XYZ file of C-alpha atoms in Angstrom:
699
model
C -50.479 50.866 2.533
C -49.405 47.082 1.920
C -51.045 44.398 3.627
C -48.795 41.606 3.926
C -49.765 37.666 4.360
C -48.506 34.910 6.485
C -46.496 32.398 4.465
C -48.356 30.104 2.889
C -48.514 27.604 -0.210
C -50.217 29.122 -3.205
C -49.349 32.645 -3.099
C -48.542 34.576 -6.171
C -44.822 36.101 -6.600
C -46.559 39.418 -6.380
C -48.148 38.610 -2.823
C -46.519 40.567 -0.037
C -45.405 38.220 2.944
C -44.116 38.855 6.158
C -40.401 38.014 4.696
C -41.122 41.092 2.619
C -42.048 43.342 5.440
C -38.954 42.113 7.377
C -36.676 42.373 4.603
C -37.588 46.059 4.119
C -36.704 46.740 7.684
C -33.326 44.997 7.561
C -32.672 46.833 3.846
C -33.291 50.114 5.697
C -31.099 49.354 8.722
C -28.339 48.189 6.154
C -28.599 51.409 4.028
C -28.011 53.699 7.209
C -25.126 51.699 8.546
C -23.544 53.342 11.418
C -26.494 54.560 12.851
C -27.286 54.211 16.631
C -30.104 52.214 18.170
C -32.455 54.976 17.505
C -33.217 53.802 14.028
C -35.675 51.100 14.790
C -38.124 51.744 17.694
C -40.508 49.402 18.692
C -43.611 50.439 20.891
C -45.048 47.259 22.487
C -48.472 47.278 24.288
C -48.315 46.373 28.110
C -50.237 43.194 27.689
C -49.050 39.349 27.207
C -49.284 39.078 23.601
C -47.172 42.341 23.174
C -44.622 41.350 25.789
C -44.049 37.869 23.960
C -44.231 39.102 20.540
C -41.665 41.840 21.308
C -39.355 39.369 23.202
C -39.499 37.250 19.726
C -38.858 40.311 17.559
C -35.894 41.332 19.623
C -34.492 38.034 19.230
C -34.636 38.019 15.517
C -33.118 41.667 15.375
C -30.345 40.456 17.825
C -29.461 37.674 15.298
C -29.383 40.041 12.466
C -27.240 42.410 14.361
C -29.959 45.399 14.149
C -29.981 47.991 16.856
C -33.187 48.997 18.285
C -35.068 50.505 21.212
C -37.876 48.519 22.986
C -40.488 51.048 24.837
C -43.572 49.724 26.707
C -46.746 51.677 26.183
C -49.918 51.378 28.533
C -52.447 53.685 26.754
C -53.458 55.965 24.017
C -51.930 59.207 25.993
C -48.722 57.509 26.439
C -48.600 56.092 22.880
C -48.943 59.724 21.609
C -46.197 60.881 23.927
C -43.654 58.001 23.133
C -44.291 58.140 19.459
C -43.585 61.890 19.294
C -40.437 61.412 21.239
C -39.200 58.798 18.967
C -40.244 60.454 15.648
C -38.602 63.710 16.703
C -35.097 61.905 16.486
C -33.514 62.305 13.273
C -31.935 58.813 13.541
C -35.366 57.110 13.531
C -36.221 55.149 9.893
C -38.553 52.405 11.138
C -41.403 52.707 13.775
C -42.914 49.225 14.956
C -46.145 48.968 16.683
C -46.600 45.632 18.558
C -50.154 44.505 19.866
C -51.510 48.212 19.193
C -52.442 50.391 16.530
C -55.116 48.408 14.599
C -57.927 50.567 15.870
C -56.287 53.774 15.335
C -56.299 56.056 12.015
C -52.696 55.704 11.676
C -52.262 58.499 9.059
C -53.910 60.846 11.549
C -52.350 59.780 14.669
C -48.842 59.586 13.546
C -46.967 62.534 11.924
C -44.611 60.295 9.862
C -41.435 62.202 9.009
C -40.229 61.935 5.507
C -38.467 58.366 4.811
C -39.683 56.884 8.280
C -41.798 53.707 7.874
C -44.457 52.424 9.979
C -45.277 48.589 10.916
C -48.354 47.690 12.571
C -48.504 44.097 14.355
C -51.559 43.747 16.321
C -54.188 41.075 16.985
C -57.108 43.616 18.122
C -59.830 43.672 15.894
C -61.716 44.982 13.746
C -59.162 46.757 11.602
C -59.553 50.342 10.999
C -60.359 49.947 7.318
C -58.785 53.425 6.332
C -55.471 51.308 7.470
C -55.960 48.500 5.146
C -57.840 50.283 2.159
C -56.759 53.731 1.873
C -54.167 55.340 -0.627
C -50.579 54.373 -0.146
C -48.287 56.882 1.167
C -45.496 56.762 -1.425
C -41.820 57.287 -0.257
C -39.423 58.304 -2.689
C -36.852 56.344 -0.428
C -38.765 53.177 -0.755
C -36.854 50.906 -3.222
C -39.843 48.718 -3.888
C -42.435 51.587 -3.854
C -44.904 49.404 -1.472
C -45.497 52.826 0.953
C -44.771 53.799 4.273
C -47.140 51.976 6.173
C -47.025 48.109 6.627
C -49.868 46.129 7.921
C -49.248 42.507 9.120
C -52.284 40.543 8.772
C -53.265 37.095 9.374
C -54.798 36.264 6.167
C -58.443 37.055 7.168
C -58.046 40.405 5.122
C -58.247 38.947 1.910
C -61.464 37.125 2.486
C -64.488 37.704 0.292
C -66.489 39.598 3.069
C -63.145 41.993 3.285
C -63.244 42.144 -0.531
C -66.765 43.613 -0.250
C -66.014 45.916 2.538
C -62.982 47.074 0.232
C -65.313 48.103 -2.690
C -67.786 49.888 -0.055
C -64.750 51.759 1.393
C -63.293 52.884 -1.962
C -66.955 53.694 -3.026
C -67.537 56.086 -0.345
C -63.948 57.179 0.056
C -63.019 58.227 -3.389
C -66.219 58.606 -5.568
C -68.506 61.673 -5.299
C -71.904 61.333 -3.511
C -75.121 62.101 -5.129
C -77.481 64.476 -3.164
C -80.315 62.518 -1.567
C -83.151 64.851 -2.913
C -82.113 64.782 -6.493
C -84.342 63.046 -8.844
C -83.562 60.180 -11.324
C -83.926 62.063 -14.523
C -80.308 62.584 -14.826
C -79.760 58.965 -14.138
C -82.212 58.013 -17.069
C -80.708 60.441 -19.466
C -77.356 59.042 -18.886
C -78.407 55.609 -19.843
C -80.250 56.528 -22.895
C -76.970 58.591 -24.074
C -75.025 55.356 -23.300
C -77.020 53.537 -25.835
C -76.596 55.695 -28.560
C -73.137 54.619 -29.599
C -74.618 51.021 -29.580
C -77.108 51.973 -32.285
C -74.623 53.775 -34.401
C -72.676 50.502 -34.238
C -75.566 48.439 -35.346
C -76.041 50.849 -38.231
C -72.410 50.373 -39.471
C -71.455 54.036 -38.867
C -71.459 54.907 -42.517
C -73.445 57.919 -44.521
C -76.032 55.602 -45.946
C -78.413 57.361 -48.799
C -81.804 56.745 -47.981
C -85.294 58.261 -47.539
C -83.715 59.749 -44.272
C -80.241 59.888 -45.048
C -80.143 63.568 -44.952
C -81.758 63.846 -41.456
C -79.627 61.062 -39.999
C -76.339 62.930 -41.074
C -77.598 65.958 -39.608
C -78.527 64.204 -36.355
C -74.911 62.824 -36.221
C -73.460 65.964 -36.822
C -75.702 67.637 -34.288
C -74.653 65.044 -31.784
C -70.945 65.313 -31.844
C -70.595 67.964 -29.236
C -72.822 65.768 -27.095
C -70.593 62.924 -27.329
C -67.529 64.683 -26.480
C -69.277 66.109 -23.364
C -69.976 62.392 -22.540
C -66.487 61.139 -23.029
C -65.417 64.081 -20.807
C -68.218 63.209 -18.153
C -66.857 59.522 -18.471
C -63.397 60.645 -17.372
C -64.910 62.068 -14.014
C -66.011 59.464 -11.192
C -69.572 58.808 -11.314
C -71.936 59.800 -8.603
C -73.618 57.238 -6.011
C -77.051 56.991 -6.035
C -78.627 57.413 -2.642
C -79.550 53.671 -2.371
C -76.194 52.134 -3.446
C -74.636 54.956 -1.051
C -76.724 53.698 1.782
C -75.919 50.030 1.305
C -72.189 50.879 1.320
C -72.461 52.795 4.696
C -74.587 49.989 6.244
C -71.976 47.213 5.333
C -69.309 49.515 6.965
C -71.386 50.471 9.891
C -72.107 46.518 10.223
C -68.429 45.469 10.353
C -67.823 48.121 13.230
C -70.848 47.486 15.170
C -70.454 43.692 15.483
C -67.967 44.183 18.189
C -64.332 43.847 18.898
C -62.319 40.434 18.833
C -58.979 39.088 18.370
C -56.990 37.644 15.225
C -53.918 36.079 15.082
C -51.762 36.191 18.169
C -48.786 38.621 17.608
C -46.434 36.041 18.910
C -47.607 33.626 16.318
C -47.305 36.034 13.544
C -43.478 36.792 14.389
C -42.898 32.915 15.006
C -43.985 32.431 11.511
C -41.781 34.715 10.184
C -38.932 33.075 12.308
C -39.871 29.783 10.568
C -39.321 31.330 7.056
C -36.084 32.872 7.937
C -34.905 29.607 9.372
C -34.404 31.251 12.940
C -36.896 29.124 14.777
C -35.803 27.765 18.287
C -37.184 26.475 21.254
C -37.306 29.605 23.064
C -39.373 31.464 20.743
C -41.466 28.618 19.996
C -42.365 28.615 23.723
C -43.227 32.189 23.729
C -45.529 31.551 20.625
C -47.414 28.874 22.377
C -47.776 31.086 25.596
C -49.325 33.819 23.392
C -51.772 31.692 22.007
C -52.436 29.927 25.157
C -52.990 33.115 26.809
C -55.605 34.061 24.022
C -57.369 30.836 24.788
C -57.735 30.989 28.563
C -58.785 34.492 28.500
C -61.389 33.974 26.073
C -60.015 35.719 23.187
C -60.381 32.991 20.907
C -62.422 29.928 20.550
C -61.683 26.254 21.211
C -61.800 25.527 17.458
C -59.304 28.208 16.625
C -57.012 27.155 19.513
C -56.901 23.635 18.167
C -55.924 24.839 14.445
C -52.917 26.575 16.176
C -52.267 23.579 18.669
C -51.710 21.658 15.500
C -49.322 24.012 13.919
C -47.312 24.013 17.224
C -47.290 20.479 17.391
C -45.473 19.790 14.272
C -43.149 22.562 15.339
C -42.510 20.802 18.769
C -41.773 17.286 17.068
C -39.442 18.951 14.667
C -37.462 20.946 17.263
C -37.523 18.505 20.219
C -35.686 14.965 20.207
C -37.758 12.549 21.837
C -35.861 9.979 23.698
C -36.360 6.101 22.731
C -38.926 4.610 24.641
C -36.652 1.625 25.735
C -33.687 3.569 26.698
C -32.467 4.485 29.986
C -33.640 8.063 30.829
C -31.301 9.995 33.344
C -32.435 13.463 34.589
C -30.463 16.262 32.427
C -30.023 19.485 34.176
C -29.813 21.410 30.641
C -33.115 19.802 29.521
C -35.300 22.488 28.128
C -37.545 20.350 25.760
C -41.129 21.252 24.912
C -43.382 18.318 24.863
C -47.306 18.000 24.372
C -49.751 17.440 27.196
C -53.224 17.322 28.131
C -53.837 20.400 30.300
C -56.374 19.971 33.450
C -58.519 23.272 34.084
C -57.189 23.240 37.415
C -55.306 26.368 38.309
C -51.514 25.972 38.822
C -52.204 22.449 40.240
C -48.638 21.199 39.809
C -47.547 23.846 41.990
C -50.378 24.300 44.339
C -52.358 21.503 46.059
C -55.399 19.624 44.094
C -58.183 21.122 46.438
C -57.068 24.585 45.965
C -56.189 24.302 42.221
C -59.723 22.862 41.534
C -61.352 25.434 43.930
C -59.923 28.326 42.224
C -60.932 27.212 38.813
C -63.517 29.341 37.051
C -64.812 26.100 35.223
C -65.223 24.059 38.337
C -66.751 26.965 40.156
C -69.540 27.172 37.635
C -70.370 23.564 37.632
C -70.238 23.241 41.542
C -71.156 26.702 42.898
C -68.085 26.830 45.145
C -68.998 30.234 46.580
C -71.565 28.569 48.715
C -71.031 26.067 51.347
C -72.987 23.618 49.349
C -70.718 23.760 46.491
C -67.614 23.156 48.409
C -69.346 20.354 49.988
C -69.944 18.948 46.355
C -66.212 19.443 45.656
C -65.099 17.418 48.886
C -67.984 14.920 47.823
C -66.142 14.610 44.218
C -62.700 14.043 45.650
C -63.940 11.485 48.152
C -65.839 9.632 45.241
C -62.580 9.853 43.402
C -61.077 8.186 46.309
C -58.670 10.997 47.329
C -58.719 11.786 50.858
C -58.748 15.588 51.978
C -55.425 15.004 53.764
C -53.954 13.878 50.217
C -55.431 16.732 48.250
C -54.335 19.448 50.924
C -50.870 18.667 50.425
C -48.621 20.260 47.824
C -48.650 18.498 44.420
C -45.180 17.880 44.582
C -45.680 15.735 47.912
C -48.826 13.835 46.918
C -48.818 10.019 46.337
C -47.204 9.227 42.868
C -50.035 6.890 41.848
C -52.843 9.052 42.669
C -51.264 11.625 40.580
C -50.948 9.313 37.759
C -54.512 8.171 37.670
C -56.059 11.385 38.237
C -57.078 12.349 34.505
C -58.613 8.793 34.429
C -60.372 8.985 37.600
C -61.612 12.665 36.650
C -62.958 11.425 33.155
C -64.966 8.410 34.979
C -66.414 10.421 37.798
C -66.630 13.924 36.586
C -69.551 13.962 34.421
C -71.900 12.914 37.403
C -70.890 16.486 38.773
C -71.157 17.931 35.378
C -67.422 18.458 34.684
C -67.392 16.854 31.119
C -64.629 19.354 29.589
C -61.911 19.192 32.217
C -58.911 19.082 29.843
C -57.594 20.499 26.601
C -54.467 19.783 24.430
C -51.713 22.112 25.489
C -47.730 21.744 26.178
C -45.199 21.496 28.919
C -41.468 22.731 29.258
C -38.913 21.284 31.122
C -36.440 23.375 33.174
C -33.903 20.771 34.323
C -33.101 20.623 38.021
C -34.491 24.323 38.502
C -38.058 24.020 38.288
C -40.516 20.910 37.688
C -42.045 21.126 34.281
C -44.136 24.095 33.646
C -47.086 24.006 31.542
C -48.111 26.792 29.093
C -51.232 27.696 31.004
C -48.994 28.004 34.291
C -46.294 30.045 32.507
C -49.083 32.470 31.362
C -50.472 32.876 34.635
C -47.142 33.597 36.101
C -46.118 36.267 33.370
C -49.784 37.620 33.626
C -49.417 38.025 37.466
C -46.002 39.839 36.949
C -47.397 42.151 34.238
C -50.246 43.077 36.447
C -49.139 43.329 39.928
C -45.332 42.886 40.055
C -45.134 46.269 41.939
C -47.657 48.809 42.680
C -50.099 46.421 44.517
C -49.470 44.860 48.000
C -50.381 41.109 48.214
C -50.016 38.643 50.800
C -48.367 35.300 49.610
C -47.729 32.069 51.263
C -44.388 31.610 52.578
C -42.242 28.919 51.234
C -43.305 25.603 52.424
C -46.832 26.855 53.241
C -48.381 25.980 49.773
C -50.721 23.080 51.542
C -52.335 25.776 53.591
C -50.200 28.369 55.135
C -51.005 28.329 58.822
C -48.718 25.295 59.736
C -45.448 26.893 57.776
C -45.635 30.451 59.254
C -48.691 31.878 57.202
C -48.115 34.519 54.606
C -45.777 37.425 53.920
C -45.787 40.400 51.591
C -44.993 39.648 48.042
C -41.547 40.999 46.741
C -40.092 40.505 43.342
C -36.913 40.293 44.922
C -34.819 42.528 42.712
C -33.274 45.854 43.875
C -34.266 47.873 40.730
C -38.083 46.618 41.226
C -38.138 47.577 45.051
C -36.811 51.004 43.918
C -39.111 51.243 41.281
C -36.354 51.765 38.839
C -35.580 49.589 35.835
C -31.655 50.143 34.510
C -31.410 51.150 30.898
C -29.652 48.948 28.339
C -28.780 50.331 25.174
C -31.199 49.129 22.090
C -33.412 47.425 24.689
C -34.929 49.163 27.844
C -36.457 52.454 28.659
C -36.464 53.980 32.156
C -39.369 53.969 34.451
C -39.086 56.009 37.712
C -41.274 56.397 40.899
C -41.429 59.295 43.248
C -43.637 62.168 44.522
C -45.507 62.325 41.242
C -49.265 62.194 40.190
C -51.153 59.068 40.644
C -51.417 58.926 36.623
C -47.339 59.139 36.628
C -47.350 56.314 39.335
C -49.472 54.086 37.389
C -47.459 54.679 34.180
C -44.190 53.935 36.350
C -45.700 50.793 37.561
C -46.587 49.066 34.359
C -43.397 50.064 32.779
C -41.788 48.255 35.870
C -44.041 45.388 35.750
C -43.319 44.876 31.853
C -39.618 44.667 32.357
C -39.778 42.243 35.427
C -42.227 40.008 33.142
C -39.950 40.407 30.219
C -37.179 39.007 32.272
C -39.106 36.239 33.861
C -39.408 34.668 30.396
C -36.088 33.256 30.569
C -35.354 33.724 34.139
C -36.262 30.521 35.926
C -35.676 31.473 39.621
C -37.857 34.387 39.023
C -40.478 32.323 37.349
C -40.234 29.997 40.365
C -40.596 32.884 43.063
C -43.566 34.462 41.330
C -45.414 31.341 41.407
C -47.141 32.211 44.941
C -48.120 35.683 43.313
C -50.146 33.951 40.564
C -51.774 32.028 43.716
C -52.523 34.829 45.738
C -54.016 36.717 42.583
C -56.443 33.701 42.185
C -57.225 33.865 45.660
C -58.284 37.384 45.556
C -60.575 36.927 42.514
C -62.234 34.014 44.381
C -62.656 35.975 47.307
C -64.167 38.908 45.607
C -66.180 36.782 43.128
C -67.541 34.751 45.743
C -68.695 37.874 47.971
C -70.507 39.257 44.937
C -72.455 36.129 44.429
C -73.066 35.126 47.941
C -74.448 38.580 48.640
C -76.565 38.729 45.399
C -75.310 42.149 44.569
C -75.237 41.327 40.655
C -78.035 43.141 39.076
C -79.451 41.802 35.705
C -80.590 44.512 33.445
C -81.924 44.457 30.019
C -78.694 43.966 28.000
C -75.969 42.850 30.463
C -75.371 42.084 34.092
C -73.911 44.723 36.479
C -71.877 44.680 39.657
C -70.102 47.101 41.396
C -67.220 46.864 43.837
C -67.246 49.938 46.209
C -65.750 48.295 49.492
C -63.627 45.674 50.642
C -59.852 44.527 50.947
C -58.992 44.161 47.254
C -60.116 47.586 46.020
C -56.438 48.584 45.477
C -56.025 45.512 43.296
C -59.248 45.474 41.267
C -59.139 49.038 40.378
C -56.404 48.115 37.660
C -58.433 47.139 34.284
C -56.425 43.599 33.857
C -57.256 42.092 37.518
C -60.797 43.681 37.253
C -61.278 41.927 33.662
C -59.981 38.569 35.156
C -62.694 38.689 37.925
C -65.483 39.660 35.263
C -64.256 36.743 33.333
C -64.289 34.387 36.436
C -67.818 35.478 36.863
C -68.927 34.655 33.462
C -67.507 31.155 33.876
C -68.870 30.756 37.567
C -72.504 31.848 36.580
C -72.694 30.506 33.110
C -74.557 27.311 33.892
C -76.675 29.091 36.647
C -78.201 31.774 34.287
C -78.191 29.406 31.193
C -80.529 26.970 33.245
C -82.760 29.856 34.600
C -83.328 31.190 31.157
C -83.731 27.878 29.680
C -86.549 27.148 32.219
C -88.048 30.733 31.544
C -87.987 30.062 27.872
C -89.137 26.592 27.877
C -92.919 27.595 27.425
C -92.386 30.378 25.104
C -89.735 28.727 22.863
C -87.458 31.508 23.102
C -83.754 31.470 22.624
C -81.117 31.346 25.571
C -79.355 34.352 25.719
C -76.080 34.595 27.828
C -75.817 38.349 28.995
C -72.520 40.202 29.165
C -71.259 41.442 32.434
C -70.182 45.108 33.386
C -68.048 45.120 36.504
C -67.030 48.460 38.058
C -64.719 49.081 40.902
C -63.850 52.096 42.985
C -60.559 53.635 42.804
C -60.349 55.670 46.045
C -57.369 57.677 45.474
C -58.257 58.796 41.876
C -61.773 59.333 42.677
C -62.986 57.325 39.703
C -64.355 53.866 38.928
C -62.641 51.273 36.615
C -65.333 49.614 34.249
C -64.908 46.702 32.360
C -67.281 44.903 30.003
C -66.997 41.302 28.928
C -69.079 39.049 26.767
C -70.739 35.822 27.835
C -71.340 32.713 25.810
C -73.719 29.722 26.708
C -71.263 27.094 25.779
C -68.042 26.936 27.482
C -64.910 27.383 25.235
C -67.482 29.583 22.831
C -66.332 33.348 22.232
C -68.510 36.234 21.339
C -67.516 39.469 20.025
C -67.222 42.398 22.574
C -69.804 45.279 21.700
C -68.901 47.302 24.788
C -66.308 49.621 22.856
C -68.942 51.540 20.924
C -71.407 51.279 23.847
C -68.991 53.053 26.169
C -68.384 55.767 23.761
C -72.105 56.559 23.222
C -72.799 56.144 27.161
C -70.116 58.797 28.034
C -71.044 61.082 25.231
C -75.039 60.723 26.096
C -74.232 61.009 29.840
C -71.541 63.891 29.618
C -69.727 61.687 32.097
C -66.160 62.439 32.906
C -64.765 59.473 31.132
C -61.445 58.292 30.000
C -61.147 55.745 27.244
C -57.507 55.613 26.943
C -56.840 51.957 26.910
C -55.995 49.826 23.852
C -58.770 47.407 25.090
C -61.753 49.413 24.067
C -64.070 47.528 26.823
C -62.251 49.305 29.589
C -63.477 52.929 30.477
C -62.606 55.040 33.550
C -65.437 57.139 34.825
C -65.660 59.817 37.508
C -67.021 58.734 40.795
C -70.044 60.993 40.686
C -70.841 60.382 36.963
C -70.907 56.436 37.465
C -74.688 56.325 37.854
C -75.438 58.203 34.865
C -72.970 56.286 32.957
C -74.685 52.999 33.763
C -78.038 54.379 33.008
C -77.187 55.674 29.549
C -75.378 52.447 29.165
C -78.586 50.642 29.848
C -80.537 52.334 27.185
C -78.008 52.350 24.205
C -75.951 49.201 24.779
C -76.906 46.429 22.281
């Protein structure tokens, strides 16, 4: 199983990189010239990173005239169905997993036919160590003899820590193990036997005639069979002593028990490949920026790693975008698609909303001001007044707001914000121009729109502001039901394009089938929105409506104080309300949980700091477990998210193993079908038992 590395300076000629893996795919396509689009099959996870990564990969394939099929996959059951269907084809020779597969035991999950290669591009961590270190699966059709399974790593797989894990894995996997009750006599004997040849070397190995010459000669002759036996024993793998075996097991268990986290974005991985192939352009650079931005704003990566990636992107933006001369006359260009650097405020969609609502719906502002209470909203109005911004101005759509106020906003916030605890109001980012079709769209805004389409484009009914009603709604006709505006989406059917799309239908099927159809439909709508500017513009109200629902539900939970603090986590359960249909889906529920973490971070940290002031204890930020009732299926969707004392910090998520153990010990009816292991579906009657065991066994 070759593990391929990102392109970098200092690599040895024998090191395999993304280029080797991609060239392997291309060469296999060329050798099967004339085959239909079924030769290369891409199974993409239904998440933002998977969608953007697949978009870049498909662009590279089109440039190289490589036929392919792209199939969105929402969970393990669907993955099994789609992969079996794909592998049953006689045409297939390459199966590519995008944003899924790192946690699976690939050799067990996929029954790969002869001459079919598997490529895994996934940011979910930790890796299943068997995928990194297990014996290569040779393929006689493989010209380079690298093996059948290719793992696209991010460089961390070659760290010193991973080298130690490799040694432990190989010791446990490939060497026989010693029984725990065996005494150490055999070890001592083997050590003594190994010393004998050294003594002979010291004596010179000749028949020396002295007083003991005869007896020494006889001893050597008697020892010949023993030496031969030792040589035969040395050819066999040595057994592991109990202490060493336990040390290896502990190291591997520690690796898995640390929890799940995220590595390099799949979109960035494929963009790095594109730069080496000299295929990089503004479109795929933008998709890569969106992939990393999504990781940052959803707390998948911390601020330090984000800024490392931002530095890479900054060089690429300068390389691919021509900046006009400062003194030159600048005229509007309807074809302008340039990307430029910017400082992004932590206000939700503020360029397309009004400033008051953008600040109100920010998790960061919510945590600092406590906006779920009237006192907190009064603080927000006081902040705006101290800044010199009237409520009338702040309730206007951003595009209609006074130009001078907009220009001065970052400077004024930097001066006044610290008085209200708002000290990290911006971060470095990028914006992209869309000519006359749309005002510049920031990376964060684009991610919000694509995420909303991916989650709820169809399948959930949401009321959005009518066009012109962004400043409040009531004055301009109120709200209307959201519609994506395409015939295919309205019917729940996505037309099939050769080499690119799969079908999703909606009818009188089970709830599971309907959910599957919806997420497939949503995937293709979001996929189209990546380069469909009118669709992006029409979808902005959907993203706003989603955040209104999050604020509504989160404020209600906090205002009614129905969040319980247990020993190892905080728990809240949504069993009623107008938004159950929305939050029974894992992604919106995870967003709500992350908002709760941000909104309550300062509140809990200050409370714990006061409690620990006398005892000298360490401040501990507890994770959140949020459950929402799905009335139609009679189940609860449960998500677990980790918290950190500092904004921008990220902690590993340990709920994956905790959910598995709680489901096992409680005998609950539970489904762990998502690629995100911190999401579980529990039967309605089993939730209490599940939570009790989670409380007892979680870390």
